[in-house]
Coordinates of C-alpha atoms and ligand atoms in Angstrom, one line a residue:
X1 CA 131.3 -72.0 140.2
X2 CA 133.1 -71.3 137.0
X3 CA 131.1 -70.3 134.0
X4 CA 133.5 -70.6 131.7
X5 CA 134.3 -74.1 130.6
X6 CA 135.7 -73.5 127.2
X7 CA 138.2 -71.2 127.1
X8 CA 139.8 -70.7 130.4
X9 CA 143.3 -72.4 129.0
X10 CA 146.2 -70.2 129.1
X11 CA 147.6 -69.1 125.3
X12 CA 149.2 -71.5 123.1
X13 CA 150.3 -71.4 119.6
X14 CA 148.0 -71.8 116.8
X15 CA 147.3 -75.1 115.5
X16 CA 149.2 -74.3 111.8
X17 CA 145.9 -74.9 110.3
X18 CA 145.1 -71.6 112.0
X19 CA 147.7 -69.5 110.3
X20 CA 147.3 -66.9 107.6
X21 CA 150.0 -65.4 105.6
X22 CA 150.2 -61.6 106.0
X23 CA 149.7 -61.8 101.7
X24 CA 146.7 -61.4 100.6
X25 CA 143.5 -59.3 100.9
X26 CA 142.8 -60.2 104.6
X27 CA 144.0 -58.8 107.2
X28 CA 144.9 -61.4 109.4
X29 CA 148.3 -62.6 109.6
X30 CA 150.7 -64.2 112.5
X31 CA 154.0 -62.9 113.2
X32 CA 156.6 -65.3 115.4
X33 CA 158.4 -62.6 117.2
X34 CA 157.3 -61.2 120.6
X35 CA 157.6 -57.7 120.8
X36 CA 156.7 -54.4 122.5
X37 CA 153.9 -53.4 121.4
X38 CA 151.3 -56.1 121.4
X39 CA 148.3 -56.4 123.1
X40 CA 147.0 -59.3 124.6
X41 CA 143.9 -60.4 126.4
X42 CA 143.4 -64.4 126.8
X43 CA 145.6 -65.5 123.8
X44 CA 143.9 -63.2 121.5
X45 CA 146.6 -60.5 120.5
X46 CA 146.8 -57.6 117.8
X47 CA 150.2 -56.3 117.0
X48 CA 151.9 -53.4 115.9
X49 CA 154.5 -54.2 113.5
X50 CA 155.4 -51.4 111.2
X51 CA 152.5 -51.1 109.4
X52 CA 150.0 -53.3 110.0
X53 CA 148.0 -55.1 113.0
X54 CA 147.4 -58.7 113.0
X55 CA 145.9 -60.8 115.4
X56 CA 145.7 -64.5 116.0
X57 CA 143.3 -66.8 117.3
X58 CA 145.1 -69.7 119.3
X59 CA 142.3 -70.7 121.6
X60 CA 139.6 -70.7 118.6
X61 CA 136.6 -73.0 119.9
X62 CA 136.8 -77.0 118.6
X63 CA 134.2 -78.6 116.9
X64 CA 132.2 -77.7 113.9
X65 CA 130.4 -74.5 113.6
X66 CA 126.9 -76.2 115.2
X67 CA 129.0 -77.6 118.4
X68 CA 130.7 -74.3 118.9
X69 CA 126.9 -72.7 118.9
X70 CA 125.3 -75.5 121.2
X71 CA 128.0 -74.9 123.4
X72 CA 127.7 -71.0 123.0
X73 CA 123.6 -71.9 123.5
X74 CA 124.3 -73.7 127.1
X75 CA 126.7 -71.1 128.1
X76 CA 124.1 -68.5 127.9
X77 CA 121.5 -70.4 129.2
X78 CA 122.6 -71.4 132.0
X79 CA 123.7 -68.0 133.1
X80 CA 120.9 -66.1 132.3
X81 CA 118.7 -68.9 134.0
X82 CA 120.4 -68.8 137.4
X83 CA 119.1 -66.7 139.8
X84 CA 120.7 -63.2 139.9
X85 CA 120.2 -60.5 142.3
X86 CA 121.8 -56.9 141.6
X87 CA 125.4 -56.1 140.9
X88 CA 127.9 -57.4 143.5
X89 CA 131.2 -55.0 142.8
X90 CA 129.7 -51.8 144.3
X91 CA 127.8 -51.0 147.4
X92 CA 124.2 -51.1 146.0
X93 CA 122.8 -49.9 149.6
X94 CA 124.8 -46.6 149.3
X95 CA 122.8 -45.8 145.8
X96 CA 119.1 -46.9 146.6
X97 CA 116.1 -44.6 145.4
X98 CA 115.2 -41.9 148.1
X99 CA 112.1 -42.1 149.5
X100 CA 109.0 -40.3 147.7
X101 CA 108.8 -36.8 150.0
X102 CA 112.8 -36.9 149.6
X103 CA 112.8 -37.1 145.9
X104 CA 112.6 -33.6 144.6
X105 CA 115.6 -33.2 146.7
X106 CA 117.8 -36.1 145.1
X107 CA 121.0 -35.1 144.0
X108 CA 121.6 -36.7 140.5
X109 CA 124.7 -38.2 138.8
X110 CA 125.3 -36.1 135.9
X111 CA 123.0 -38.2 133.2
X112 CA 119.8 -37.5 131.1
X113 CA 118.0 -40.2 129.6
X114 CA 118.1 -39.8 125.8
X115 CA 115.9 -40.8 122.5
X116 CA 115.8 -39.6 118.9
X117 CA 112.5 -39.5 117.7
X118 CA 110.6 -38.3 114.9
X119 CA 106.9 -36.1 115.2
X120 CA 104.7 -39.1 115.0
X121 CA 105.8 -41.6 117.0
X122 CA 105.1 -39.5 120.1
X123 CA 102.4 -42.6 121.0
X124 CA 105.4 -45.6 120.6
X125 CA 108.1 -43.3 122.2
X126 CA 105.2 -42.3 124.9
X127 CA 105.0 -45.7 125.7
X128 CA 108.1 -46.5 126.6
X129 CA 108.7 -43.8 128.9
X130 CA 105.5 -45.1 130.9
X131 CA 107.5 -48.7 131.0
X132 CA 110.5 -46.6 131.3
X133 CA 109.0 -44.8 134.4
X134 CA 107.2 -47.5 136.1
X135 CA 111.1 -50.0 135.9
X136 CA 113.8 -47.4 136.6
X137 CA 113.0 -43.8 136.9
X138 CA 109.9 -42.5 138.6
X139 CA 112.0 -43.9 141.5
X140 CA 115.0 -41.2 141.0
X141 CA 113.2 -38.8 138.1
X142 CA 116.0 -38.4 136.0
X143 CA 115.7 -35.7 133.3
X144 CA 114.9 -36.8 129.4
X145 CA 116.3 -35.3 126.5
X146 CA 114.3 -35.6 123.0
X147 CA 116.1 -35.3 119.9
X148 CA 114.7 -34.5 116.4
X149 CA 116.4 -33.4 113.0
X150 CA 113.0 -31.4 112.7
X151 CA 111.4 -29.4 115.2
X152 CA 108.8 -31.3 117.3
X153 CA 105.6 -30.1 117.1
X154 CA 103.1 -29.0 120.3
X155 CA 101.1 -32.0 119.4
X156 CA 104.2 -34.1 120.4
X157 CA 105.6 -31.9 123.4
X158 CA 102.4 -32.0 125.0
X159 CA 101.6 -35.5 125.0
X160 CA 104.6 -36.2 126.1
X161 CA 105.1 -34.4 129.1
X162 CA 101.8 -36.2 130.2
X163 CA 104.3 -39.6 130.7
X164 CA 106.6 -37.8 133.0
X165 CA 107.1 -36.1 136.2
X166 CA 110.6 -35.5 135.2
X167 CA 111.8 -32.6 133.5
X168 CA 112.0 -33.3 129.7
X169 CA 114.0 -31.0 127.4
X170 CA 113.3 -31.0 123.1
X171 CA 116.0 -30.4 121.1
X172 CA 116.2 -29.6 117.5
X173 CA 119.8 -31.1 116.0
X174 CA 121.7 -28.7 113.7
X175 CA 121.8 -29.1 110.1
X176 CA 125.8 -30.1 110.3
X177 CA 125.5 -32.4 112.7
X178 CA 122.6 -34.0 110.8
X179 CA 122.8 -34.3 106.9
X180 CA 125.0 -35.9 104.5
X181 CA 128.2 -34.1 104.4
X182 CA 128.7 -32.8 100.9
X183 CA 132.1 -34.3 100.3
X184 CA 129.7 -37.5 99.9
X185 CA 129.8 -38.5 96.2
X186 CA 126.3 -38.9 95.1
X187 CA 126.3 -41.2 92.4
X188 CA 129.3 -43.7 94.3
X189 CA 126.1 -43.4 97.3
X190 CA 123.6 -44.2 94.9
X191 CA 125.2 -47.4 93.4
X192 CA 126.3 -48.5 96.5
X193 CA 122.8 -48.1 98.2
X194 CA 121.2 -50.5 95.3
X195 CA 124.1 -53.1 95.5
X196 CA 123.4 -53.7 99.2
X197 CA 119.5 -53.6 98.8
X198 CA 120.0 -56.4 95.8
X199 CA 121.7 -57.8 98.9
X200 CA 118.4 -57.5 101.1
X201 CA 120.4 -55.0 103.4
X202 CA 117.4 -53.5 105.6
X203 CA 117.4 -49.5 105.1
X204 CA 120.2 -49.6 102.5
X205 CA 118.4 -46.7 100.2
X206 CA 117.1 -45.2 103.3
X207 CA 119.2 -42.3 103.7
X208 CA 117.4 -41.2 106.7
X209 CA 118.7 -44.0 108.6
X210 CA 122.0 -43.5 107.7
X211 CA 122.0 -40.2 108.4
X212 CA 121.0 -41.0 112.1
X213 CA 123.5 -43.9 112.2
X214 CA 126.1 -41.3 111.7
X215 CA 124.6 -39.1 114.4
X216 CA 124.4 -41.4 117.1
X217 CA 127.9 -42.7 115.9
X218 CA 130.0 -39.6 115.9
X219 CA 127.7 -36.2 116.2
X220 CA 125.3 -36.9 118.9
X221 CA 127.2 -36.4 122.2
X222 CA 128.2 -32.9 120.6
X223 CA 124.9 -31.3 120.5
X224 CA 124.6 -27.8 123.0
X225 CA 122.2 -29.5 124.8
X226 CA 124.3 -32.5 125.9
X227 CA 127.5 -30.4 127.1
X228 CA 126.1 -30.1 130.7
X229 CA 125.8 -34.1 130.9
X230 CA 128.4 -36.7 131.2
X231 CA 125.7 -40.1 130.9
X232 CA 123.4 -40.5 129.2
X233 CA 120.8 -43.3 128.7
X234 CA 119.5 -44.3 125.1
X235 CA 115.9 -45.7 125.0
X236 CA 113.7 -46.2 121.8
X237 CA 110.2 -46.6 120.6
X238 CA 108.3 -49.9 120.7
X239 CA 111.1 -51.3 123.8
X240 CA 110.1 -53.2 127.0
X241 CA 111.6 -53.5 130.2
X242 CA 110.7 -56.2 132.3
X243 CA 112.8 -55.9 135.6
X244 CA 112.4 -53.5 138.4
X245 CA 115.8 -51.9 139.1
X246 CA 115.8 -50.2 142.2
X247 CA 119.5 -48.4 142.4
X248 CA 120.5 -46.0 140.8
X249 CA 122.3 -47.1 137.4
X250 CA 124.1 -43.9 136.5
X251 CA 125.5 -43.5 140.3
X252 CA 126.3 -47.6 139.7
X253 CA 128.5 -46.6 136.6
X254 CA 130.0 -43.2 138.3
X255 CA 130.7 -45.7 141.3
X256 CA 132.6 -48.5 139.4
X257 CA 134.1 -46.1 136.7
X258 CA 132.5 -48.2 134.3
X259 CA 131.9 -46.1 130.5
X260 CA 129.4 -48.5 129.2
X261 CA 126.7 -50.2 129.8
X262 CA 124.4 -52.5 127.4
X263 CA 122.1 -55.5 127.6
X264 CA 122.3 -57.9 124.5
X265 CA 125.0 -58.5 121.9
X266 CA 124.6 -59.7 119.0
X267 CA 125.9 -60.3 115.3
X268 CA 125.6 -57.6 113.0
X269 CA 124.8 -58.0 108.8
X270 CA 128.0 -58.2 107.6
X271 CA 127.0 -56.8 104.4
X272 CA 126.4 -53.3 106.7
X273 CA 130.1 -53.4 107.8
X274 CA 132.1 -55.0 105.0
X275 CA 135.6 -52.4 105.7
X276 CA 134.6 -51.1 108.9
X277 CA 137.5 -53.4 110.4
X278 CA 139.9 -52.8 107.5
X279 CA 138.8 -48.9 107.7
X280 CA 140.5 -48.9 111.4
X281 CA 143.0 -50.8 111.0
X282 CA 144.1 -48.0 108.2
X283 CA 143.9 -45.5 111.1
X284 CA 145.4 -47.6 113.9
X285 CA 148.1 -48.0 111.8
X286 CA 148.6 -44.6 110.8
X287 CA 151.4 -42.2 112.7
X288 CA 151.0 -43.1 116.4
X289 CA 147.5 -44.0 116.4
X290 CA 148.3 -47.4 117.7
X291 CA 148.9 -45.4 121.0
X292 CA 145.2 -45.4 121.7
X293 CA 144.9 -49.3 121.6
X294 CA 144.0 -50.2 125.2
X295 CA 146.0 -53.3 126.1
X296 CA 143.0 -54.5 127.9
X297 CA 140.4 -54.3 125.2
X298 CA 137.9 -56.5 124.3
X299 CA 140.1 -58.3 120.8
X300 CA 139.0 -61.2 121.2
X301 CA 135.5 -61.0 121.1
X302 CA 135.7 -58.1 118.7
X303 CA 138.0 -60.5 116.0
X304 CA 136.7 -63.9 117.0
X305 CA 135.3 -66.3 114.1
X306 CA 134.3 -69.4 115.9
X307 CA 130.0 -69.1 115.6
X308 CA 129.6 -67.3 112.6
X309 CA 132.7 -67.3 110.7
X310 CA 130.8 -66.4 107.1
X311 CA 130.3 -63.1 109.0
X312 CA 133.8 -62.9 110.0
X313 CA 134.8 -63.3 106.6
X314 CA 132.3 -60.8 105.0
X315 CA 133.3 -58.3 107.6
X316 CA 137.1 -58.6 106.6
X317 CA 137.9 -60.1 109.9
X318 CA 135.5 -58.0 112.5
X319 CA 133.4 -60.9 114.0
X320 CA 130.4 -58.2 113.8
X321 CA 129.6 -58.7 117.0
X322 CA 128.5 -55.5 118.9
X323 CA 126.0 -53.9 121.7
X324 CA 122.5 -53.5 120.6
X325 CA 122.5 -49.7 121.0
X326 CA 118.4 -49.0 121.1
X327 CA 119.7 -49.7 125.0
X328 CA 123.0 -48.2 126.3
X329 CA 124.3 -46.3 129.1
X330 CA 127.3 -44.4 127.8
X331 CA 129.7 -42.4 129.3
X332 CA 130.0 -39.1 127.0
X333 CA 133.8 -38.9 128.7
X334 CA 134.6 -41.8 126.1
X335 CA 133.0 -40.8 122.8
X336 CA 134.3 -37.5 123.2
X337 CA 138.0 -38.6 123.9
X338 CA 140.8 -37.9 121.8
X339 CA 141.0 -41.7 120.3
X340 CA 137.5 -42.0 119.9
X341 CA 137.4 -38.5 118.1
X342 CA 140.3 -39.4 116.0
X343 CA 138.9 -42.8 114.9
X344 CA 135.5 -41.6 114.4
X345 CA 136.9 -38.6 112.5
X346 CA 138.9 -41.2 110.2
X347 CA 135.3 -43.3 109.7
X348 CA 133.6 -39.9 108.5
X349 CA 136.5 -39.4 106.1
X350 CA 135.6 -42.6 104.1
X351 CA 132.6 -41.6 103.4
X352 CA 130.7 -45.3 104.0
X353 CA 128.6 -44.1 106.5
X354 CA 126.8 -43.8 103.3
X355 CA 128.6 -45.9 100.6
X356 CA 128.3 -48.8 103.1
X357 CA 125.5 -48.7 106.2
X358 CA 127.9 -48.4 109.5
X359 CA 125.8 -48.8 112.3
X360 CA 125.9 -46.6 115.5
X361 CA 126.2 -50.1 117.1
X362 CA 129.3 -51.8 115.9
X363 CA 131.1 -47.6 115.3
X364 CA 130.7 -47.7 119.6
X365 CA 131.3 -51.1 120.3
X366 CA 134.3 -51.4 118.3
X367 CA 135.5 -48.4 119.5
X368 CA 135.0 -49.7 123.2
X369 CA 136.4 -52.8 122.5
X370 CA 139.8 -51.0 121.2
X371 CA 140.1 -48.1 123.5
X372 CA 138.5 -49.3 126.6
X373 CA 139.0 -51.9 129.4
X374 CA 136.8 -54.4 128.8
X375 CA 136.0 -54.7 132.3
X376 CA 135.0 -50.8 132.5
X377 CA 131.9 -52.8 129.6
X378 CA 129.3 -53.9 131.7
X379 CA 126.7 -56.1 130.7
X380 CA 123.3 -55.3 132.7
X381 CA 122.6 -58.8 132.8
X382 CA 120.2 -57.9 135.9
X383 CA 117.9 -55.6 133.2
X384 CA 115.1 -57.6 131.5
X385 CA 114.5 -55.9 128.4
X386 CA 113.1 -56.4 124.7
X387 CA 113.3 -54.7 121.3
X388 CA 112.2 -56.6 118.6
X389 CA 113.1 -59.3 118.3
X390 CA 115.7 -59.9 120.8
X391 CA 115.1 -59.9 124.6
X392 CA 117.6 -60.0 127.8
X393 CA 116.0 -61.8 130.2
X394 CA 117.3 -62.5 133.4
X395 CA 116.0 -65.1 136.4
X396 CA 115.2 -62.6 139.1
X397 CA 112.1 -62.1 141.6
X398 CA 110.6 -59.9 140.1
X399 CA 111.2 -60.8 136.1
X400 CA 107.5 -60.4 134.4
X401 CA 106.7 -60.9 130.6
X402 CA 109.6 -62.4 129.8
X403 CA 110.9 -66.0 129.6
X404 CA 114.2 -66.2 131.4
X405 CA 117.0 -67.3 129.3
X406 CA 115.4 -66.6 126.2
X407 CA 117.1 -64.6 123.4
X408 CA 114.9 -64.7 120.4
X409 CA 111.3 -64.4 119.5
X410 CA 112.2 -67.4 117.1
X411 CA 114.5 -70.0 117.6
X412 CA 115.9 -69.7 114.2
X413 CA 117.7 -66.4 115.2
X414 CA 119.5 -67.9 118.4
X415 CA 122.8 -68.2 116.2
X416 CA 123.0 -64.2 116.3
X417 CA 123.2 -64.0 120.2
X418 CA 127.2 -63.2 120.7
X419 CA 126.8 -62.9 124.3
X420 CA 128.3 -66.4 124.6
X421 CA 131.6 -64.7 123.6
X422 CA 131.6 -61.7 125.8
X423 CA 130.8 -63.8 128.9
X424 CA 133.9 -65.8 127.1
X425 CA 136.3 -63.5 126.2
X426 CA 135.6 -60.3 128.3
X427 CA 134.0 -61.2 132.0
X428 CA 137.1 -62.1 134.4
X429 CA 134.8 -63.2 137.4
X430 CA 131.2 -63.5 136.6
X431 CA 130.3 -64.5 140.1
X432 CA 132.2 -61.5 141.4
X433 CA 129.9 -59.3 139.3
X434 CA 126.5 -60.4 139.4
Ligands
LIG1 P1 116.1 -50.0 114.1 O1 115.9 -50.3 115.5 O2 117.5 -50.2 113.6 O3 115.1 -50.7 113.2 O4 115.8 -48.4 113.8 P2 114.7 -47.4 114.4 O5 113.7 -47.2 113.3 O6 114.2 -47.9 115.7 O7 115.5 -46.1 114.6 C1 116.4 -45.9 115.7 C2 116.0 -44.7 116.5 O8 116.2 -43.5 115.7 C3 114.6 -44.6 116.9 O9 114.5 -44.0 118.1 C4 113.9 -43.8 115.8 O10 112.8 -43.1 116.3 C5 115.0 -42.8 115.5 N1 115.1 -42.4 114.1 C6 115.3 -43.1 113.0 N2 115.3 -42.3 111.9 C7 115.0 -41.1 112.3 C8 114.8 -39.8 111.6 O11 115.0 -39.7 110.4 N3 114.5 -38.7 112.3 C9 114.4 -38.8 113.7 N4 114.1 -37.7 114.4 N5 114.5 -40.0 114.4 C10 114.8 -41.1 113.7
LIG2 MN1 114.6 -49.6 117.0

């Protein structure tokens, strides 16, 4: 059965209502002429032409910004409360947990699973390993990797290694790869923090935060300790899983070549992200960069308007929506490429790590959704999961503590579920998938 009733039509031309003139501050613009160098996926297209990208939106849902999110509401509904089992496009069988006596012997994918955490939330972060354990990896006992910009303490090391059989490795992060670069104008940060906290923009004067946004954005994946690794798999304090996955989810990536996985999407704060968009389209449109564009990216969920287009707007033209990062299961191979290098080296250069509050979140996603194949993004819709105050929750067998098809804690925050879009925009075949 097809899941996508809305906007399986092939590409026509925008309704003239739609179209922008390239003038202006935006930066969306329609050009008539076909040429080389565009890049299409479903209608939704960004071109090179000399200097600038544009993009268009032909198939742009109908109806008024409440109709496009009822029908965005059902969509997701009715997927996530149909019975799914495990992933369809790989031969689960061949990647199953060995048995208990045969697990010390297990040969691994390449992967670690990876947190940043600070000295005293060793109880919170202790937590979710034992949920962490008891779903996923006291079946395969892959190693963890704990990250702090301080040293952690024996207090911590010790009661952590009381969650886990696996081993677990602490690392301390260098100072370069940590604190604010000193090309960062102090007094430009300083104004810029209080405008977005008049704004109510959580963490804006928390430099802390943006400090480990820009980690986990750009720095990360370069510590010593991570070189050996290829996966890795992010987890957080204060998370719950509520599905029991029994194959092996870095073997299931290796397997299909995918680079990325995640669990919910969602809008971001525009506020966080005003010239993120604007920002790459600079660098994209610098020498050759447009090179790196992948011709089967994810644009149109990246750029689309439709459900919140005051976000849109805010956000210069980036629909802010993104994977929720607390859970991802990322190929290093991609953040350490040249493109994502280059672009993440052009982000840095602004600055607005700090003079805005770029998120970790929307730096990967956007960068997957421009220099990966959408369909190498998987969405581990089969992975019932929770950080406040969003869930994935999936009808399986064994789904407990978790209401299938919900998104929210409260209703009131259903209109910042973007999944809708993704299972739009970016799943070919979701019945071929899942
Ligand atoms: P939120 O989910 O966006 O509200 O952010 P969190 O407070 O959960 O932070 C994201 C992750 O980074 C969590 O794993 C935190 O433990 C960690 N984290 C945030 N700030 C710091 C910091 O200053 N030092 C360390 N070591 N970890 C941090
Ligand atoms: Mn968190």
């Amino acid at each position: 059965k097809n899941l996508k009733p809305i906007s399986d039509s092939t590409p026509q031309p925008p309704p003239q209502s739609l179209l922008e003139s390239e003038s202006g501050t935006g930066t969306k613009g329609i050009t008539e002429e076909e040429e080389e160098d565009t890049y299409e996926t479903k209608g939704y297209q960004i071109k090179r032409q000399d200097v600038k990208f544009k993009y268009i939106n032909p198939n742009g849902k109908k109806g008024t910004k409440q109709e496009v999110q009822a029908q965005h509401d059902e969509l997701y509904n009715k997927v996530l409360t149909k019975e799914i089992h495990e992933p369809k496009d790989f031969n689960i069988e061949s990647i199953r947990p060995p048995s208990p006596d045969m697990l010390s012997k297990y040969k691994h994918a390449n992967a670690t699973i990876v947190a940043l955490v600070r000295n005293h939330e060793f109880g919170a972060i202790g937590r979710t390993i034992r949920k962490f354990e008891k779903s996923f990896n006291e079946k395969f006992n892959y190693p963890y990797t704990l990250i702090n910009d301080v040293p952690f303490s024996d207090k911590f090391k010790d009661r952590i290694q009381a969650f886990t059989k696996s081993p677990v490795e602490f690392v301390t992060i260098p100072e370069e790869l940590w604190s604010k670069p000193d090309s960062i104008d102090v007094e430009k940060q300083t104004t810029e923090m209080n405008i977005m906290a008049e704004h109510n923009v959580a963490y804006a004067k928390m430099e802390s935060y943006h400090n480990m946004c820009r980690f986990y954005s750009g720095n990360m994946f370069n510590l010593p300790e991570l070189q050996k690794y290829k996966y890795y798999w992010r987890i957080e304090p204060h998370v719950e899983f509520y599905t029991s996955i029994n194959y092996d989810i870095f073997k299931y990536l290796e397997g299909t070549k995918k680079v990325y996985g995640f669990t919910i999407s969602l809008y971001d704060i525009s506020e966080t992200v005003k010239t993120l968009w604007t920002e790459t389209l600079k660098f994209l449109n610098t020498g050759d960069n447009y090179k790196y564009i992948n011709k089967n990216g994810a644009f149109q969920w990246l750029l689309s308007d439709t459900q919140l287009p005051e976000n849109n707007q805010i956000a210069g033209g980036y629909s802010t929506c993104h994977f929720w990062s607390n859970f991802e299961i990322v190929d290093m191979d991609f953040l350490r490429s040249e493109a994502y290098t280059a672009w993440f080296n052009h982000l840095d250069s602004t600055g607005k790590f700090y003079y805005e509050r770029w998120g970790d979140a929307p730096v990967h996603s956007m960068g997957l959704a421009l220099f990966a194949d959408k369909s190498k993004v998987h969405w581990f819709r089969d992975v019932g999961y929770f950080h406040d105050p969003y869930y994935n929750c999936p009808k399986t067998s064994h789904t407990r503590g978790c209401e299938p098809g919900q998104f929210s804690k409260w209703d009131h925050l259903n209109d910042q579920n973007c999944m809708a879009s993704w299972i739009d925009y970016s799943i070919d075949d979701l019945d071929a998938i899942y």
